[in-house]
Amino acid sequence: MNENKKKSGFVSIIGKPNAGKSTLLNSIVGEKISAVSKKPQTTRKNQKIIYTDTRGQIVFVDTPGENKIKNKLDEFMFSSIKESFKGIDLILLIVDINSTQDYNNIVKLLKNTIVNIFLVLNKIDTQNEKEVKIDPIINTLTIQKKFKISALKKDGIKELIDSIFEYLPFGEYYYPIDDITDFPLKKIVAEKIRQQALYKLDKEIPHGIAVLIEKMKKDKNNCWQIEAVIYCEKESHKKIIIGKNAQTIKSIGIGARIDIEKFLNEKVNLKTFVSIKKDWRGESILLANFGYKN
């Protein structure tokens, strides 16, 4: 009866920082949409990544990694994880098999949900031992299915997608078939610039930066003219971001421009500036200005 009907639904992806959530989603859709880095707070807000094939449509909700709450930005990110459970059809708990982090807070969140849970053990390409060791508290959850994958090498992803479709309800598409994210274009561009900053800067500074696109339009030659401001919290951070003879900010801009051109498949002229917004992570109004609001 239902053989010709499509399946569609929402799947929340949660885990600790650097579990590989964004890498998995980028591998699934074949595009570098979600920012990827080994540094915490790479993903700061929920982003929908949309996968569509002949069977239907999966709307993944990429969430921030669960971490200790130190400021209002951390509070926002934790609330984003809880927000991702609303109207969801399935939850993927992504676990880095090399990590020794505890999962107490995540398990507390998941025990309050009646949604089916898949446990996805990631980075099997780095595992030499036969037995994978994870935080024992995870075993107290009711897990419907368990998978071992390598998001980076795309091992096990097909089987994961097949099983997700099995658990989704029948229904129409939520998004046009060509869409792969719900982020507006300016937000995608800002995230690509922020990712380059994550690559180029020291460990602590990226936590205190945000990127706003001040201008984005095509000129008469069909080239995108983009002006972006990288905001930081301290004068000392601004100097580091700019770098000696402006080499660091130039490097960030060049890397970001290449990524943006690949995504847009069009020419880009990118100008990046650096400005200071002191302690913006602790101010609700400033967080909202930077797009961090539920």
Tab-separated table of C-alpha atoms in Angstrom:
chain	number	residue	atom	x	y	z
A	1	MET	CA	0.000	0.000	0.000
A	2	ASN	CA	2.785	2.387	0.914
A	3	GLU	CA	5.398	1.208	-1.583
A	4	ASN	CA	5.103	4.345	-3.732
A	5	LYS	CA	4.952	6.796	-0.839
A	6	LYS	CA	7.883	8.827	0.392
A	7	LYS	CA	9.236	8.818	3.911
A	8	SER	CA	10.320	11.983	5.675
A	9	GLY	CA	11.229	13.065	9.178
A	10	PHE	CA	13.549	14.863	11.553
A	11	VAL	CA	16.648	13.297	13.109
A	12	SER	CA	18.523	15.031	15.937
A	13	ILE	CA	22.267	14.423	16.150
A	14	ILE	CA	23.826	14.888	19.565
A	15	GLY	CA	27.174	14.117	21.178
A	16	LYS	CA	30.213	15.562	22.894
A	17	PRO	CA	32.518	18.095	21.190
A	18	ASN	CA	34.639	16.585	18.413
A	19	ALA	CA	32.514	13.427	18.200
A	20	GLY	CA	32.286	13.893	14.429
A	21	LYS	CA	28.665	15.042	14.093
A	22	SER	CA	29.359	17.713	11.475
A	23	THR	CA	31.845	15.506	9.607
A	24	LEU	CA	29.147	12.831	9.358
A	25	LEU	CA	26.592	15.267	7.946
A	26	ASN	CA	29.042	16.726	5.441
A	27	SER	CA	29.808	13.184	4.260
A	28	ILE	CA	26.111	12.347	3.916
A	29	VAL	CA	25.200	15.364	1.756
A	30	GLY	CA	28.542	15.536	-0.072
A	31	GLU	CA	29.083	19.213	0.770
A	32	LYS	CA	31.117	21.006	3.470
A	33	ILE	CA	28.117	22.746	5.049
A	34	SER	CA	28.731	22.279	8.770
A	35	ALA	CA	31.899	23.756	10.250
A	36	VAL	CA	34.393	21.054	11.219
A	37	SER	CA	37.246	21.449	13.696
A	38	LYS	CA	38.893	19.602	16.579
A	39	LYS	CA	38.193	22.610	18.814
A	40	PRO	CA	35.143	22.814	21.122
A	41	GLN	CA	32.214	25.094	20.165
A	42	THR	CA	32.744	24.524	16.446
A	43	THR	CA	28.976	24.044	16.121
A	44	ARG	CA	27.216	26.765	18.120
A	45	LYS	CA	23.585	26.553	17.065
A	46	ASN	CA	21.209	24.025	15.586
A	47	GLN	CA	21.512	23.669	11.842
A	48	LYS	CA	19.293	21.559	9.637
A	49	ILE	CA	21.095	19.464	7.023
A	50	ILE	CA	18.766	17.977	4.421
A	51	TYR	CA	19.318	14.631	2.691
A	52	THR	CA	16.920	13.632	-0.090
A	53	ASP	CA	16.884	10.540	-2.292
A	54	THR	CA	14.265	8.374	-4.050
A	55	ARG	CA	13.014	6.995	-0.724
A	56	GLY	CA	12.244	10.370	0.810
A	57	GLN	CA	13.850	13.087	2.895
A	58	ILE	CA	15.827	13.082	6.150
A	59	VAL	CA	16.148	16.425	7.932
A	60	PHE	CA	19.119	16.165	10.276
A	61	VAL	CA	19.385	18.647	13.145
A	62	ASP	CA	23.079	19.246	13.884
A	63	THR	CA	23.461	20.405	17.497
A	64	PRO	CA	26.325	21.922	19.517
A	65	GLY	CA	28.530	19.511	21.425
A	66	GLU	CA	27.451	19.117	25.074
A	67	ASN	CA	29.962	20.877	27.306
A	68	LYS	CA	30.298	22.720	30.632
A	69	ILE	CA	28.288	25.948	30.917
A	70	LYS	CA	30.510	28.972	31.573
A	71	ASN	CA	28.619	31.872	29.967
A	72	LYS	CA	25.426	32.807	28.131
A	73	LEU	CA	26.743	31.432	24.848
A	74	ASP	CA	27.201	28.048	26.567
A	75	GLU	CA	23.668	28.349	27.980
A	76	PHE	CA	22.351	29.044	24.488
A	77	MET	CA	24.154	26.013	23.052
A	78	PHE	CA	22.833	23.682	25.775
A	79	SER	CA	19.288	24.965	25.265
A	80	SER	CA	19.756	24.321	21.536
A	81	ILE	CA	20.368	20.641	22.268
A	82	LYS	CA	17.110	20.404	24.255
A	83	GLU	CA	15.301	22.412	21.575
A	84	SER	CA	16.391	19.872	18.939
A	85	PHE	CA	14.212	17.173	20.561
A	86	LYS	CA	10.965	18.973	19.682
A	87	GLY	CA	9.059	17.278	16.873
A	88	ILE	CA	11.890	14.830	16.279
A	89	ASP	CA	11.409	11.300	14.902
A	90	LEU	CA	14.783	9.794	15.784
A	91	ILE	CA	17.924	10.651	17.764
A	92	LEU	CA	21.474	9.720	16.784
A	93	LEU	CA	23.914	9.676	19.705
A	94	ILE	CA	27.364	10.056	18.154
A	95	VAL	CA	30.245	8.749	20.278
A	96	ASP	CA	33.931	9.136	19.535
A	97	ILE	CA	35.353	5.692	20.357
A	98	ASN	CA	38.651	7.313	21.374
A	99	SER	CA	37.053	9.705	23.862
A	100	THR	CA	37.042	9.233	27.639
A	101	GLN	CA	34.489	12.001	28.284
A	102	ASP	CA	31.548	11.258	30.587
A	103	TYR	CA	28.027	11.237	29.191
A	104	ASN	CA	26.037	11.876	32.380
A	105	ASN	CA	24.358	15.081	31.161
A	106	ILE	CA	23.547	13.653	27.740
A	107	VAL	CA	22.077	10.486	29.251
A	108	LYS	CA	19.939	12.602	31.618
A	109	LEU	CA	18.569	14.470	28.614
A	110	LEU	CA	17.892	11.317	26.621
A	111	LYS	CA	16.193	9.454	29.461
A	112	ASN	CA	13.421	12.065	29.384
A	113	THR	CA	12.600	11.391	25.737
A	114	ILE	CA	10.394	8.679	24.224
A	115	VAL	CA	12.025	9.020	20.801
A	116	ASN	CA	13.957	6.049	19.371
A	117	ILE	CA	17.737	6.312	19.788
A	118	PHE	CA	20.515	4.994	17.543
A	119	LEU	CA	23.996	4.723	19.055
A	120	VAL	CA	26.611	5.611	16.439
A	121	LEU	CA	30.211	4.740	17.349
A	122	ASN	CA	32.407	6.932	15.188
A	123	LYS	CA	36.077	6.902	14.113
A	124	ILE	CA	36.396	3.125	13.777
A	125	ASP	CA	39.216	3.766	11.302
A	126	THR	CA	41.353	4.836	14.282
A	127	GLN	CA	40.472	1.851	16.497
A	128	ASN	CA	42.966	-1.019	16.716
A	129	GLU	CA	41.402	-2.864	19.629
A	130	LYS	CA	38.670	-5.430	19.005
A	131	GLU	CA	36.498	-4.145	21.850
A	132	VAL	CA	35.249	-0.561	21.776
A	133	LYS	CA	35.140	1.038	25.222
A	134	ILE	CA	32.513	3.704	25.944
A	135	ASP	CA	31.174	5.376	29.078
A	136	PRO	CA	29.150	2.626	30.854
A	137	ILE	CA	26.305	5.054	31.603
A	138	ILE	CA	25.405	4.984	27.896
A	139	ASN	CA	24.383	1.343	28.365
A	140	THR	CA	21.578	2.479	30.701
A	141	LEU	CA	19.766	3.985	27.701
A	142	THR	CA	17.273	2.078	25.579
A	143	ILE	CA	19.091	1.839	22.252
A	144	GLN	CA	17.191	0.651	19.198
A	145	LYS	CA	20.227	0.071	16.983
A	146	LYS	CA	23.992	0.392	17.200
A	147	PHE	CA	26.369	1.274	14.356
A	148	LYS	CA	30.127	1.475	13.909
A	149	ILE	CA	31.166	4.047	11.319
A	150	SER	CA	33.949	6.261	10.067
A	151	ALA	CA	32.351	9.597	9.172
A	152	LEU	CA	35.646	10.781	7.677
A	153	LYS	CA	36.084	7.755	5.398
A	154	LYS	CA	32.327	7.233	4.884
A	155	ASP	CA	32.444	3.656	6.146
A	156	GLY	CA	29.102	2.373	7.439
A	157	ILE	CA	27.149	5.455	6.393
A	158	LYS	CA	24.970	3.666	3.808
A	159	GLU	CA	23.774	1.154	6.412
A	160	LEU	CA	23.029	4.006	8.820
A	161	ILE	CA	20.953	5.894	6.222
A	162	ASP	CA	19.055	2.722	5.288
A	163	SER	CA	18.108	2.138	8.927
A	164	ILE	CA	17.062	5.752	9.452
A	165	PHE	CA	14.594	5.485	6.572
A	166	GLU	CA	13.165	2.306	8.127
A	167	TYR	CA	12.279	4.248	11.275
A	168	LEU	CA	10.840	7.368	9.609
A	169	PRO	CA	7.099	7.870	9.017
A	170	PHE	CA	5.545	8.223	5.596
A	171	GLY	CA	5.070	11.844	4.580
A	172	GLU	CA	5.762	14.592	2.095
A	173	TYR	CA	9.055	16.476	1.776
A	174	TYR	CA	9.608	19.302	4.233
A	175	TYR	CA	12.066	21.126	1.952
A	176	PRO	CA	12.610	21.434	-1.820
A	177	ILE	CA	14.620	18.461	-3.120
A	178	ASP	CA	17.632	20.645	-4.013
A	179	ASP	CA	17.991	22.191	-0.532
A	180	ILE	CA	20.760	20.850	1.697
A	181	THR	CA	20.509	23.267	4.648
A	182	ASP	CA	18.094	25.680	6.285
A	183	PHE	CA	20.856	28.242	6.925
A	184	PRO	CA	20.534	31.428	4.835
A	185	LEU	CA	23.396	32.083	2.425
A	186	LYS	CA	24.955	34.805	4.581
A	187	LYS	CA	25.068	32.464	7.561
A	188	ILE	CA	26.777	29.730	5.530
A	189	VAL	CA	29.387	32.220	4.332
A	190	ALA	CA	29.940	33.493	7.879
A	191	GLU	CA	30.444	29.928	9.111
A	192	LYS	CA	33.023	29.235	6.410
A	193	ILE	CA	34.992	32.293	7.541
A	194	ARG	CA	34.710	31.229	11.185
A	195	GLN	CA	35.936	27.739	10.295
A	196	GLN	CA	39.047	29.205	8.692
A	197	ALA	CA	39.628	31.182	11.885
A	198	LEU	CA	39.361	27.939	13.847
A	199	TYR	CA	42.092	26.473	11.642
A	200	LYS	CA	44.442	29.435	11.877
A	201	LEU	CA	44.135	30.695	15.456
A	202	ASP	CA	45.226	29.497	18.891
A	203	LYS	CA	42.996	27.280	21.056
A	204	GLU	CA	41.295	29.898	23.235
A	205	ILE	CA	40.681	32.714	20.771
A	206	PRO	CA	38.114	30.950	18.508
A	207	HIS	CA	35.756	30.582	21.490
A	208	GLY	CA	35.537	34.367	21.621
A	209	ILE	CA	34.968	35.156	17.963
A	210	ALA	CA	31.855	35.662	15.887
A	211	VAL	CA	31.467	36.575	12.221
A	212	LEU	CA	28.904	38.915	10.661
A	213	ILE	CA	28.441	39.504	6.942
A	214	GLU	CA	28.049	43.248	6.419
A	215	LYS	CA	27.729	43.136	2.639
A	216	MET	CA	27.029	40.391	0.124
A	217	LYS	CA	25.952	41.130	-3.415
A	218	LYS	CA	27.010	40.510	-6.986
A	219	ASP	CA	28.646	43.185	-9.097
A	220	LYS	CA	28.110	43.832	-12.823
A	221	ASN	CA	30.659	41.116	-13.625
A	222	ASN	CA	28.640	38.537	-11.666
A	223	CYS	CA	31.301	38.372	-8.946
A	224	TRP	CA	30.213	38.211	-5.312
A	225	GLN	CA	31.404	41.215	-3.304
A	226	ILE	CA	31.490	40.169	0.351
A	227	GLU	CA	32.529	42.172	3.399
A	228	ALA	CA	32.775	40.334	6.720
A	229	VAL	CA	33.657	41.427	10.244
A	230	ILE	CA	35.333	39.047	12.680
A	231	TYR	CA	34.403	40.132	16.210
A	232	CYS	CA	36.589	39.245	19.194
A	233	GLU	CA	36.525	40.147	22.886
A	234	LYS	CA	39.955	41.654	23.583
A	235	GLU	CA	42.450	44.023	21.993
A	236	SER	CA	45.149	41.371	22.439
A	237	HIS	CA	42.977	38.891	20.501
A	238	LYS	CA	42.470	41.418	17.710
A	239	LYS	CA	46.233	41.734	17.293
A	240	ILE	CA	46.611	37.959	17.095
A	241	ILE	CA	43.791	37.609	14.548
A	242	ILE	CA	45.360	40.285	12.351
A	243	GLY	CA	48.856	38.885	12.865
A	244	LYS	CA	52.246	40.310	11.993
A	245	ASN	CA	52.005	42.380	8.816
A	246	ALA	CA	48.347	41.260	8.633
A	247	GLN	CA	49.442	37.771	7.571
A	248	THR	CA	46.972	35.850	9.757
A	249	ILE	CA	43.865	37.737	8.663
A	250	LYS	CA	45.024	37.441	5.048
A	251	SER	CA	45.408	33.686	5.466
A	252	ILE	CA	41.936	33.400	6.986
A	253	GLY	CA	40.482	35.434	4.125
A	254	ILE	CA	42.208	33.431	1.389
A	255	GLY	CA	41.118	30.084	2.844
A	256	ALA	CA	37.554	31.308	3.347
A	257	ARG	CA	37.341	32.738	-0.170
A	258	ILE	CA	38.412	29.405	-1.686
A	259	ASP	CA	35.788	27.531	0.373
A	260	ILE	CA	33.049	30.038	-0.494
A	261	GLU	CA	33.874	29.913	-4.210
A	262	LYS	CA	33.697	26.121	-4.159
A	263	PHE	CA	30.314	26.254	-2.452
A	264	LEU	CA	28.828	28.968	-4.662
A	265	ASN	CA	30.636	27.804	-7.800
A	266	GLU	CA	31.131	31.494	-8.584
A	267	LYS	CA	33.859	34.107	-8.225
A	268	VAL	CA	34.168	35.851	-4.869
A	269	ASN	CA	35.946	38.999	-3.710
A	270	LEU	CA	36.133	38.761	0.082
A	271	LYS	CA	37.199	41.548	2.447
A	272	THR	CA	37.615	40.708	6.145
A	273	PHE	CA	37.867	43.135	9.041
A	274	VAL	CA	38.397	42.678	12.787
A	275	SER	CA	36.492	44.493	15.529
A	276	ILE	CA	36.111	44.184	19.312
A	277	LYS	CA	32.914	43.488	21.262
A	278	LYS	CA	34.038	43.031	24.842
A	279	ASP	CA	32.604	39.957	26.626
A	280	TRP	CA	29.942	39.434	23.945
A	281	ARG	CA	29.476	35.793	24.968
A	282	GLY	CA	28.025	36.951	28.282
A	283	GLU	CA	25.537	39.480	26.887
A	284	SER	CA	22.110	38.298	25.705
A	285	ILE	CA	21.593	41.276	23.374
A	286	LEU	CA	24.944	40.800	21.673
A	287	LEU	CA	24.333	37.058	21.354
A	288	ALA	CA	21.075	37.798	19.585
A	289	ASN	CA	22.807	40.268	17.283
A	290	PHE	CA	25.223	37.532	16.265
A	291	GLY	CA	22.362	35.135	15.555
A	292	TYR	CA	22.567	33.027	18.708
A	293	LYS	CA	18.953	32.968	19.799
A	294	ASN	CA	16.299	30.244	19.908
